[in-house]
mmCIF file with all atom_site columns, C-alpha atoms in Angstrom:
data_model
loop_
_atom_site.group_PDB
_atom_site.id
_atom_site.type_symbol
_atom_site.label_atom_id
_atom_site.label_alt_id
_atom_site.label_comp_id
_atom_site.label_asym_id
_atom_site.label_entity_id
_atom_site.label_seq_id
_atom_site.pdbx_PDB_ins_code
_atom_site.Cartn_x
_atom_site.Cartn_y
_atom_site.Cartn_z
_atom_site.occupancy
_atom_site.B_iso_or_equiv
_atom_site.pdbx_formal_charge
_atom_site.auth_seq_id
_atom_site.auth_comp_id
_atom_site.auth_asym_id
_atom_site.auth_atom_id
_atom_site.pdbx_PDB_model_num
ATOM 1   C CA . MET A 1 1   ? 124.458 100.357 86.672  1.00 0.00 ? 11  MET A CA 1
ATOM 2   C CA . SER A 1 2   ? 122.828 96.820  86.339  1.00 0.00 ? 12  SER A CA 1
ATOM 3   C CA . THR A 1 3   ? 119.902 96.437  84.625  1.00 0.00 ? 13  THR A CA 1
ATOM 4   C CA . ARG A 1 4   ? 116.913 95.732  86.575  1.00 0.00 ? 14  ARG A CA 1
ATOM 5   C CA . LEU A 1 5   ? 114.647 95.464  83.786  1.00 0.00 ? 15  LEU A CA 1
ATOM 6   C CA . ASP A 1 6   ? 113.326 92.369  81.806  1.00 0.00 ? 16  ASP A CA 1
ATOM 7   C CA . HIS A 1 7   ? 113.949 92.220  77.941  1.00 0.00 ? 17  HIS A CA 1
ATOM 8   C CA . ARG A 1 8   ? 111.358 90.144  77.409  1.00 0.00 ? 18  ARG A CA 1
ATOM 9   C CA . ASN A 1 9   ? 108.580 92.300  78.998  1.00 0.00 ? 19  ASN A CA 1
ATOM 10  C CA . PRO A 1 10  ? 106.996 93.344  75.981  1.00 0.00 ? 20  PRO A CA 1
ATOM 11  C CA . LEU A 1 11  ? 106.650 97.420  77.333  1.00 0.00 ? 21  LEU A CA 1
ATOM 12  C CA . VAL A 1 12  ? 110.803 97.096  77.648  1.00 0.00 ? 22  VAL A CA 1
ATOM 13  C CA . PHE A 1 13  ? 112.272 98.738  74.985  1.00 0.00 ? 23  PHE A CA 1
ATOM 14  C CA . ASP A 1 14  ? 116.131 98.548  73.986  1.00 0.00 ? 24  ASP A CA 1
ATOM 15  C CA . THR A 1 15  ? 117.840 101.739 72.459  1.00 0.00 ? 25  THR A CA 1
ATOM 16  C CA . HIS A 1 16  ? 121.010 99.921  71.437  1.00 0.00 ? 26  HIS A CA 1
ATOM 17  C CA . GLU A 1 17  ? 120.438 99.795  67.701  1.00 0.00 ? 27  GLU A CA 1
ATOM 18  C CA . LEU A 1 18  ? 119.539 103.631 67.952  1.00 0.00 ? 28  LEU A CA 1
ATOM 19  C CA . GLY A 1 19  ? 122.875 104.400 68.917  1.00 0.00 ? 29  GLY A CA 1
ATOM 20  C CA . ARG A 1 20  ? 123.829 107.571 71.285  1.00 0.00 ? 30  ARG A CA 1
ATOM 21  C CA . ARG A 1 21  ? 124.483 109.835 68.087  1.00 0.00 ? 31  ARG A CA 1
ATOM 22  C CA . PRO A 1 22  ? 121.931 113.137 68.652  1.00 0.00 ? 32  PRO A CA 1
ATOM 23  C CA . GLY A 1 23  ? 119.733 112.950 65.644  1.00 0.00 ? 33  GLY A CA 1
ATOM 24  C CA . ALA A 1 24  ? 119.472 109.275 65.076  1.00 0.00 ? 34  ALA A CA 1
ATOM 25  C CA . LEU A 1 25  ? 115.952 107.981 65.032  1.00 0.00 ? 35  LEU A CA 1
ATOM 26  C CA . GLN A 1 26  ? 114.047 104.766 65.108  1.00 0.00 ? 36  GLN A CA 1
ATOM 27  C CA . ARG A 1 27  ? 110.176 104.157 64.435  1.00 0.00 ? 37  ARG A CA 1
ATOM 28  C CA . LEU A 1 28  ? 108.813 101.268 65.930  1.00 0.00 ? 38  LEU A CA 1
ATOM 29  C CA . SER A 1 29  ? 105.095 99.600  65.796  1.00 0.00 ? 39  SER A CA 1
ATOM 30  C CA . ARG A 1 30  ? 104.148 97.136  68.593  1.00 0.00 ? 40  ARG A CA 1
ATOM 31  C CA . THR A 1 31  ? 100.987 95.733  69.751  1.00 0.00 ? 41  THR A CA 1
ATOM 32  C CA . VAL A 1 32  ? 101.175 94.608  73.473  1.00 0.00 ? 42  VAL A CA 1
ATOM 33  C CA . ASP A 1 33  ? 98.716  93.230  76.081  1.00 0.00 ? 43  ASP A CA 1
ATOM 34  C CA . ALA A 1 34  ? 97.483  95.584  78.351  1.00 0.00 ? 44  ALA A CA 1
ATOM 35  C CA . PRO A 1 35  ? 98.688  95.536  81.930  1.00 0.00 ? 45  PRO A CA 1
ATOM 36  C CA . LYS A 1 36  ? 96.254  95.107  85.089  1.00 0.00 ? 46  LYS A CA 1
ATOM 37  C CA . ASP A 1 37  ? 94.710  97.868  86.437  1.00 0.00 ? 47  ASP A CA 1
ATOM 38  C CA . PHE A 1 38  ? 94.759  99.838  83.336  1.00 0.00 ? 48  PHE A CA 1
ATOM 39  C CA . GLY A 1 39  ? 92.621  102.863 83.352  1.00 0.00 ? 49  GLY A CA 1
ATOM 40  C CA . ILE A 1 40  ? 90.419  104.726 86.050  1.00 0.00 ? 50  ILE A CA 1
ATOM 41  C CA . ALA A 1 41  ? 89.467  102.306 89.080  1.00 0.00 ? 51  ALA A CA 1
ATOM 42  C CA . ASP A 1 42  ? 85.899  101.336 88.942  1.00 0.00 ? 52  ASP A CA 1
ATOM 43  C CA . VAL A 1 43  ? 84.912  103.883 86.292  1.00 0.00 ? 53  VAL A CA 1
ATOM 44  C CA . ILE A 1 44  ? 86.421  102.645 83.000  1.00 0.00 ? 54  ILE A CA 1
ATOM 45  C CA . GLY A 1 45  ? 89.523  100.935 81.547  1.00 0.00 ? 55  GLY A CA 1
ATOM 46  C CA . VAL A 1 46  ? 91.381  98.774  79.346  1.00 0.00 ? 56  VAL A CA 1
ATOM 47  C CA . PRO A 1 47  ? 90.673  95.065  80.433  1.00 0.00 ? 57  PRO A CA 1
ATOM 48  C CA . GLU A 1 48  ? 93.784  93.379  81.426  1.00 0.00 ? 58  GLU A CA 1
ATOM 49  C CA . GLY A 1 49  ? 95.435  91.424  78.423  1.00 0.00 ? 59  GLY A CA 1
ATOM 50  C CA . ALA A 1 50  ? 93.520  93.517  75.907  1.00 0.00 ? 60  ALA A CA 1
ATOM 51  C CA . PRO A 1 51  ? 95.456  94.554  72.808  1.00 0.00 ? 61  PRO A CA 1
ATOM 52  C CA . VAL A 1 52  ? 96.839  98.042  72.768  1.00 0.00 ? 62  VAL A CA 1
ATOM 53  C CA . GLU A 1 53  ? 98.613  99.169  69.716  1.00 0.00 ? 63  GLU A CA 1
ATOM 54  C CA . LEU A 1 54  ? 101.688 101.316 69.983  1.00 0.00 ? 64  LEU A CA 1
ATOM 55  C CA . ASP A 1 55  ? 103.183 103.755 67.340  1.00 0.00 ? 65  ASP A CA 1
ATOM 56  C CA . LEU A 1 56  ? 106.506 104.753 68.830  1.00 0.00 ? 66  LEU A CA 1
ATOM 57  C CA . ARG A 1 57  ? 109.294 107.319 67.162  1.00 0.00 ? 67  ARG A CA 1
ATOM 58  C CA . LEU A 1 58  ? 112.570 107.435 69.442  1.00 0.00 ? 68  LEU A CA 1
ATOM 59  C CA . GLU A 1 59  ? 115.147 110.125 68.823  1.00 0.00 ? 69  GLU A CA 1
ATOM 60  C CA . SER A 1 60  ? 118.373 110.147 70.597  1.00 0.00 ? 70  SER A CA 1
ATOM 61  C CA . VAL A 1 61  ? 119.242 113.815 72.014  1.00 0.00 ? 71  VAL A CA 1
ATOM 62  C CA . MET A 1 62  ? 122.165 114.835 74.381  1.00 0.00 ? 72  MET A CA 1
ATOM 63  C CA . GLU A 1 63  ? 120.384 113.961 77.592  1.00 0.00 ? 73  GLU A CA 1
ATOM 64  C CA . GLY A 1 64  ? 119.215 110.708 76.607  1.00 0.00 ? 74  GLY A CA 1
ATOM 65  C CA . VAL A 1 65  ? 116.533 109.021 73.873  1.00 0.00 ? 75  VAL A CA 1
ATOM 66  C CA . LEU A 1 66  ? 113.319 111.216 73.565  1.00 0.00 ? 76  LEU A CA 1
ATOM 67  C CA . VAL A 1 67  ? 110.280 108.919 73.061  1.00 0.00 ? 77  VAL A CA 1
ATOM 68  C CA . THR A 1 68  ? 107.112 110.125 71.197  1.00 0.00 ? 78  THR A CA 1
ATOM 69  C CA . GLY A 1 69  ? 103.927 107.997 70.526  1.00 0.00 ? 79  GLY A CA 1
ATOM 70  C CA . THR A 1 70  ? 100.643 107.044 70.342  1.00 0.00 ? 80  THR A CA 1
ATOM 71  C CA . ALA A 1 71  ? 98.603  104.311 72.103  1.00 0.00 ? 81  ALA A CA 1
ATOM 72  C CA . ARG A 1 72  ? 95.281  102.938 70.713  1.00 0.00 ? 82  ARG A CA 1
ATOM 73  C CA . ALA A 1 73  ? 92.916  100.539 72.521  1.00 0.00 ? 83  ALA A CA 1
ATOM 74  C CA . GLY A 1 74  ? 89.274  99.798  73.482  1.00 0.00 ? 84  GLY A CA 1
ATOM 75  C CA . ALA A 1 75  ? 88.225  100.657 77.212  1.00 0.00 ? 85  ALA A CA 1
ATOM 76  C CA . GLU A 1 76  ? 85.068  99.453  78.786  1.00 0.00 ? 86  GLU A CA 1
ATOM 77  C CA . GLY A 1 77  ? 83.202  100.912 81.644  1.00 0.00 ? 87  GLY A CA 1
ATOM 78  C CA . GLU A 1 78  ? 79.894  101.789 82.550  1.00 0.00 ? 88  GLU A CA 1
ATOM 79  C CA . CYS A 1 79  ? 77.647  104.727 81.747  1.00 0.00 ? 89  CYS A CA 1
ATOM 80  C CA . VAL A 1 80  ? 77.311  106.869 84.280  1.00 0.00 ? 90  VAL A CA 1
ATOM 81  C CA . ARG A 1 81  ? 73.895  107.999 83.813  1.00 0.00 ? 91  ARG A CA 1
ATOM 82  C CA . CYS A 1 82  ? 71.754  104.544 82.564  1.00 0.00 ? 92  CYS A CA 1
ATOM 83  C CA . LEU A 1 83  ? 74.207  102.225 84.107  1.00 0.00 ? 93  LEU A CA 1
ATOM 84  C CA . GLU A 1 84  ? 74.526  100.382 80.763  1.00 0.00 ? 94  GLU A CA 1
ATOM 85  C CA . PRO A 1 85  ? 78.189  98.989  79.906  1.00 0.00 ? 95  PRO A CA 1
ATOM 86  C CA . LEU A 1 86  ? 80.070  100.748 76.929  1.00 0.00 ? 96  LEU A CA 1
ATOM 87  C CA . ARG A 1 87  ? 82.841  100.688 75.078  1.00 0.00 ? 97  ARG A CA 1
ATOM 88  C CA . HIS A 1 88  ? 85.181  103.843 74.419  1.00 0.00 ? 98  HIS A CA 1
ATOM 89  C CA . GLU A 1 89  ? 88.321  103.594 71.854  1.00 0.00 ? 99  GLU A CA 1
ATOM 90  C CA . VAL A 1 90  ? 90.934  105.571 73.324  1.00 0.00 ? 100 VAL A CA 1
ATOM 91  C CA . ALA A 1 91  ? 94.096  107.465 71.560  1.00 0.00 ? 101 ALA A CA 1
ATOM 92  C CA . ALA A 1 92  ? 96.806  108.785 74.087  1.00 0.00 ? 102 ALA A CA 1
ATOM 93  C CA . ASP A 1 93  ? 99.249  111.096 72.876  1.00 0.00 ? 103 ASP A CA 1
ATOM 94  C CA . PHE A 1 94  ? 102.422 110.849 75.142  1.00 0.00 ? 104 PHE A CA 1
ATOM 95  C CA . GLN A 1 95  ? 106.353 112.090 74.975  1.00 0.00 ? 105 GLN A CA 1
ATOM 96  C CA . GLU A 1 96  ? 108.551 111.624 77.488  1.00 0.00 ? 106 GLU A CA 1
ATOM 97  C CA . LEU A 1 97  ? 112.498 111.922 77.863  1.00 0.00 ? 107 LEU A CA 1
ATOM 98  C CA . PHE A 1 98  ? 114.726 108.972 79.229  1.00 0.00 ? 108 PHE A CA 1
ATOM 99  C CA . THR A 1 99  ? 117.970 110.345 80.336  1.00 0.00 ? 109 THR A CA 1
ATOM 100 C CA . TYR A 1 100 ? 121.197 108.590 80.303  1.00 0.00 ? 110 TYR A CA 1
ATOM 101 C CA . PRO A 1 101 ? 122.269 107.493 83.811  1.00 0.00 ? 111 PRO A CA 1
ATOM 102 C CA . ASP A 1 102 ? 125.623 108.982 84.228  1.00 0.00 ? 112 ASP A CA 1
ATOM 103 C CA . ALA A 1 103 ? 127.057 110.684 80.884  1.00 0.00 ? 113 ALA A CA 1
ATOM 104 C CA . ASP A 1 104 ? 126.483 112.132 77.301  1.00 0.00 ? 114 ASP A CA 1
ATOM 105 C CA . ASP A 1 105 ? 127.855 110.415 74.498  1.00 0.00 ? 115 ASP A CA 1
ATOM 106 C CA . ARG A 1 106 ? 131.353 112.404 74.708  1.00 0.00 ? 116 ARG A CA 1
ATOM 107 C CA . GLY A 1 107 ? 131.725 110.841 78.248  1.00 0.00 ? 117 GLY A CA 1
ATOM 108 C CA . ARG A 1 108 ? 131.185 114.272 79.720  1.00 0.00 ? 118 ARG A CA 1
ATOM 109 C CA . THR A 1 109 ? 129.356 113.693 83.233  1.00 0.00 ? 119 THR A CA 1
ATOM 110 C CA . ALA A 1 110 ? 125.776 115.094 83.834  1.00 0.00 ? 120 ALA A CA 1
ATOM 111 C CA . GLU A 1 111 ? 125.458 117.866 86.023  1.00 0.00 ? 121 GLU A CA 1
ATOM 112 C CA . PRO A 1 112 ? 124.188 117.277 89.489  1.00 0.00 ? 122 PRO A CA 1
ATOM 113 C CA . VAL A 1 113 ? 120.398 117.840 90.146  1.00 0.00 ? 123 VAL A CA 1
ATOM 114 C CA . ASP A 1 114 ? 118.487 118.247 93.273  1.00 0.00 ? 124 ASP A CA 1
ATOM 115 C CA . ASP A 1 115 ? 116.387 114.903 94.689  1.00 0.00 ? 125 ASP A CA 1
ATOM 116 C CA . GLU A 1 116 ? 112.973 116.192 93.824  1.00 0.00 ? 126 GLU A CA 1
ATOM 117 C CA . GLU A 1 117 ? 113.813 116.848 90.212  1.00 0.00 ? 127 GLU A CA 1
ATOM 118 C CA . ASP A 1 118 ? 115.787 113.688 90.004  1.00 0.00 ? 128 ASP A CA 1
ATOM 119 C CA . GLU A 1 119 ? 112.732 111.886 91.140  1.00 0.00 ? 129 GLU A CA 1
ATOM 120 C CA . ASP A 1 120 ? 110.605 113.143 88.402  1.00 0.00 ? 130 ASP A CA 1
ATOM 121 C CA . ARG A 1 121 ? 113.447 111.683 85.781  1.00 0.00 ? 131 ARG A CA 1
ATOM 122 C CA . LEU A 1 122 ? 113.274 108.462 84.246  1.00 0.00 ? 132 LEU A CA 1
ATOM 123 C CA . PHE A 1 123 ? 116.449 106.658 83.356  1.00 0.00 ? 133 PHE A CA 1
ATOM 124 C CA . LEU A 1 124 ? 117.793 104.202 80.783  1.00 0.00 ? 134 LEU A CA 1
ATOM 125 C CA . GLU A 1 125 ? 119.138 101.290 82.537  1.00 0.00 ? 135 GLU A CA 1
ATOM 126 C CA . ASP A 1 126 ? 121.852 99.473  80.397  1.00 0.00 ? 136 ASP A CA 1
ATOM 127 C CA . GLY A 1 127 ? 120.210 100.968 77.110  1.00 0.00 ? 137 GLY A CA 1
ATOM 128 C CA . MET A 1 128 ? 116.657 100.097 77.905  1.00 0.00 ? 138 MET A CA 1
ATOM 129 C CA . PHE A 1 129 ? 113.589 101.700 79.111  1.00 0.00 ? 139 PHE A CA 1
ATOM 130 C CA . ASP A 1 130 ? 110.093 100.573 80.612  1.00 0.00 ? 140 ASP A CA 1
ATOM 131 C CA . LEU A 1 131 ? 107.398 102.318 79.168  1.00 0.00 ? 141 LEU A CA 1
ATOM 132 C CA . GLU A 1 132 ? 104.466 100.828 81.185  1.00 0.00 ? 142 GLU A CA 1
ATOM 133 C CA . SER A 1 133 ? 104.360 104.113 83.422  1.00 0.00 ? 143 SER A CA 1
ATOM 134 C CA . VAL A 1 134 ? 104.453 106.653 80.901  1.00 0.00 ? 144 VAL A CA 1
ATOM 135 C CA . LEU A 1 135 ? 101.610 104.591 79.176  1.00 0.00 ? 145 LEU A CA 1
ATOM 136 C CA . ARG A 1 136 ? 99.630  104.479 81.944  1.00 0.00 ? 146 ARG A CA 1
ATOM 137 C CA . ASP A 1 137 ? 99.402  107.954 82.937  1.00 0.00 ? 147 ASP A CA 1
ATOM 138 C CA . ALA A 1 138 ? 98.586  108.885 79.284  1.00 0.00 ? 148 ALA A CA 1
ATOM 139 C CA . VAL A 1 139 ? 96.059  106.447 78.859  1.00 0.00 ? 149 VAL A CA 1
ATOM 140 C CA . VAL A 1 140 ? 94.386  107.497 82.298  1.00 0.00 ? 150 VAL A CA 1
ATOM 141 C CA . LEU A 1 141 ? 94.269  111.032 80.940  1.00 0.00 ? 151 LEU A CA 1
ATOM 142 C CA . ALA A 1 142 ? 92.749  110.426 77.767  1.00 0.00 ? 152 ALA A CA 1
ATOM 143 C CA . LEU A 1 143 ? 89.902  108.349 79.443  1.00 0.00 ? 153 LEU A CA 1
ATOM 144 C CA . PRO A 1 144 ? 86.619  110.194 79.906  1.00 0.00 ? 154 PRO A CA 1
ATOM 145 C CA . MET A 1 145 ? 86.018  110.831 83.577  1.00 0.00 ? 155 MET A CA 1
ATOM 146 C CA . GLN A 1 146 ? 82.523  110.466 83.538  1.00 0.00 ? 156 GLN A CA 1
ATOM 147 C CA . PRO A 1 147 ? 82.066  108.308 80.407  1.00 0.00 ? 157 PRO A CA 1
ATOM 148 C CA . VAL A 1 148 ? 78.562  108.338 79.140  1.00 0.00 ? 158 VAL A CA 1
ATOM 149 C CA . CYS A 1 149 ? 76.879  105.854 76.211  1.00 0.00 ? 159 CYS A CA 1
ATOM 150 C CA . ARG A 1 150 ? 76.231  108.566 74.062  1.00 0.00 ? 160 ARG A CA 1
ATOM 151 C CA . GLU A 1 151 ? 75.806  112.462 74.626  1.00 0.00 ? 161 GLU A CA 1
ATOM 152 C CA . THR A 1 152 ? 72.029  112.155 74.414  1.00 0.00 ? 162 THR A CA 1
ATOM 153 C CA . CYS A 1 153 ? 71.325  109.359 77.142  1.00 0.00 ? 163 CYS A CA 1
ATOM 154 C CA . ALA A 1 154 ? 68.835  110.519 79.175  1.00 0.00 ? 164 ALA A CA 1
ATOM 155 C CA . GLY A 1 155 ? 69.805  108.305 82.230  1.00 0.00 ? 165 GLY A CA 1
ATOM 156 C CA . LEU A 1 156 ? 67.424  106.608 84.690  1.00 0.00 ? 166 LEU A CA 1
ATOM 157 C CA . CYS A 1 157 ? 63.988  107.890 86.337  1.00 0.00 ? 167 CYS A CA 1
ATOM 158 C CA . PRO A 1 158 ? 65.199  109.131 89.581  1.00 0.00 ? 168 PRO A CA 1
ATOM 159 C CA . GLU A 1 159 ? 61.945  107.646 91.313  1.00 0.00 ? 169 GLU A CA 1
ATOM 160 C CA . CYS A 1 160 ? 61.909  104.256 89.971  1.00 0.00 ? 170 CYS A CA 1
ATOM 161 C CA . GLY A 1 161 ? 64.853  103.692 88.295  1.00 0.00 ? 171 GLY A CA 1
ATOM 162 C CA . ILE A 1 162 ? 63.393  102.783 84.783  1.00 0.00 ? 172 ILE A CA 1
ATOM 163 C CA . ARG A 1 163 ? 65.644  103.756 81.752  1.00 0.00 ? 173 ARG A CA 1
ATOM 164 C CA . LEU A 1 164 ? 64.134  106.948 80.310  1.00 0.00 ? 174 LEU A CA 1
ATOM 165 C CA . ASP A 1 165 ? 65.549  106.347 76.508  1.00 0.00 ? 175 ASP A CA 1
ATOM 166 C CA . GLU A 1 166 ? 63.608  103.019 76.557  1.00 0.00 ? 176 GLU A CA 1
ATOM 167 C CA . ASN A 1 167 ? 60.753  104.759 77.773  1.00 0.00 ? 177 ASN A CA 1
ATOM 168 C CA . PRO A 1 168 ? 60.268  108.039 76.709  1.00 0.00 ? 178 PRO A CA 1
ATOM 169 C CA . ASP A 1 169 ? 56.962  108.733 77.540  1.00 0.00 ? 179 ASP A CA 1
ATOM 170 C CA . HIS A 1 170 ? 57.400  107.897 80.747  1.00 0.00 ? 180 HIS A CA 1
ATOM 171 C CA . HIS A 1 171 ? 56.693  110.221 83.944  1.00 0.00 ? 181 HIS A CA 1
ATOM 172 C CA . HIS A 1 172 ? 55.116  110.597 87.205  1.00 0.00 ? 182 HIS A CA 1
ATOM 173 C CA . ASP A 1 173 ? 52.477  112.825 88.281  1.00 0.00 ? 183 ASP A CA 1
ATOM 174 C CA . ALA A 1 174 ? 53.902  115.643 90.274  1.00 0.00 ? 184 ALA A CA 1
ATOM 175 C CA . VAL A 1 175 ? 52.133  116.556 93.374  1.00 0.00 ? 185 VAL A CA 1
ATOM 176 C CA . ASP A 1 176 ? 52.909  119.976 95.102  1.00 0.00 ? 186 ASP A CA 1
ATOM 177 C CA . ILE A 1 177 ? 53.689  119.282 98.748  1.00 0.00 ? 187 ILE A CA 1
ATOM 178 C CA . ARG A 1 178 ? 51.373  122.042 99.821  1.00 0.00 ? 188 ARG A CA 1
ATOM 179 C CA . TRP A 1 179 ? 48.276  120.159 98.023  1.00 0.00 ? 189 TRP A CA 1
ATOM 180 C CA . ALA A 1 180 ? 49.364  117.158 99.435  1.00 0.00 ? 190 ALA A CA 1
ATOM 181 C CA . ALA A 1 181 ? 49.438  118.387 102.978 1.00 0.00 ? 191 ALA A CA 1
ATOM 182 C CA . LEU A 1 182 ? 46.089  119.779 102.468 1.00 0.00 ? 192 LEU A CA 1
ATOM 183 C CA . GLN A 1 183 ? 44.685  116.524 100.947 1.00 0.00 ? 193 GLN A CA 1
ATOM 184 C CA . GLY A 1 184 ? 45.908  114.406 104.072 1.00 0.00 ? 194 GLY A CA 1
ATOM 185 C CA . LEU A 1 185 ? 44.222  117.128 106.038 1.00 0.00 ? 195 LEU A CA 1
ATOM 186 C CA . ALA A 1 186 ? 40.886  116.650 104.531 1.00 0.00 ? 196 ALA A CA 1
ATOM 187 C CA . GLU A 1 187 ? 41.303  113.094 104.463 1.00 0.00 ? 197 GLU A CA 1
ATOM 188 C CA . THR A 1 188 ? 41.806  113.464 108.419 1.00 0.00 ? 198 THR A CA 1
ATOM 189 C CA . ILE A 1 189 ? 38.717  115.464 108.802 1.00 0.00 ? 199 ILE A CA 1
ATOM 190 C CA . GLN A 1 190 ? 36.580  112.855 106.674 1.00 0.00 ? 200 GLN A CA 1
ATOM 191 C CA . ASP A 1 191 ? 37.489  110.096 108.839 1.00 0.00 ? 201 ASP A CA 1
ATOM 192 C CA . GLY A 1 192 ? 36.832  112.400 112.001 1.00 0.00 ? 202 GLY A CA 1
ATOM 193 C CA . GLU A 1 193 ? 33.304  112.874 110.544 1.00 0.00 ? 203 GLU A CA 1
ATOM 194 C CA . LYS A 1 194 ? 32.687  109.527 109.994 1.00 0.00 ? 204 LYS A CA 1
ATOM 195 C CA . ASP A 1 195 ? 33.618  108.476 113.559 1.00 0.00 ? 205 ASP A CA 1
ATOM 196 C CA . ASN A 1 196 ? 31.308  110.947 114.869 1.00 0.00 ? 206 ASN A CA 1
ATOM 197 C CA . MET A 1 197 ? 28.438  109.765 112.666 1.00 0.00 ? 207 MET A CA 1
ATOM 198 C CA . GLY A 1 198 ? 28.989  106.401 113.986 1.00 0.00 ? 208 GLY A CA 1
ATOM 199 C CA . GLY A 1 199 ? 28.918  107.519 117.571 1.00 0.00 ? 209 GLY A CA 1
ATOM 200 C CA . ALA A 1 200 ? 25.915  109.867 117.019 1.00 0.00 ? 210 ALA A CA 1
ATOM 201 C CA . GLU A 1 201 ? 23.964  106.390 115.403 1.00 0.00 ? 211 GLU A CA 1
ATOM 202 C CA . ALA A 1 202 ? 24.870  104.856 118.295 1.00 0.00 ? 212 ALA A CA 1
ATOM 203 C CA . GLY A 1 203 ? 23.578  107.157 120.903 1.00 0.00 ? 213 GLY A CA 1
ATOM 204 C CA . VAL A 1 204 ? 19.987  107.005 118.992 1.00 0.00 ? 214 VAL A CA 1
ATOM 205 C CA . ASP A 1 205 ? 19.757  103.597 119.013 1.00 0.00 ? 215 ASP A CA 1
ATOM 206 C CA . GLU A 1 206 ? 20.297  103.621 122.717 1.00 0.00 ? 216 GLU A CA 1
ATOM 207 C CA . LYS A 1 207 ? 17.332  106.020 123.117 1.00 0.00 ? 217 LYS A CA 1
ATOM 208 C CA . GLN A 1 208 ? 15.515  104.133 121.117 1.00 0.00 ? 218 GLN A CA 1
ATOM 209 C CA . GLU A 1 209 ? 15.714  100.910 123.156 1.00 0.00 ? 219 GLU A CA 1
ATOM 210 C CA . LYS A 1 210 ? 14.970  102.712 126.395 1.00 0.00 ? 220 LYS A CA 1
#
């Protein structure tokens, strides 16, 4: 199979040094730039180009290369309660098997698998593998779906939008809607009485003129 992977890509790893003898191990540490759209869209994510620290363990097995690792990075987002910017340190663990495309180290052809199972498998290409999709899935799962600047964040006032952490004594006088209706009725009656009084005074003046 001709390779489609670019060895210059920092998320592409070469396993030729590891070899295909089952049980062989290789440990790698690498700092890479975060790819684009690395997180949960419009919620929180690692900025494009930000450093992502990788600690990897590559193990040769009969089927291929088992990759186990941890990714560490700083994610940025917005608090869902107060809408202030926040930073979240994420550590994502992952493990994935990259399968030899055709045969194992003894030249035995791999057993055929159905199409659905084949779609879920990741393959080595000319002894190399691309970690981006695995890394992206792991980081997304490790990020909070509802990020907050701190657990005790009081959020915003639902009536005026003021930040409650900065104004702990802030409140609005609660008015019972039943009393509010009565208050409106009382004001209407008062306005009507004033109008009636005005009309009566006008009638008295007319009589006095006659």
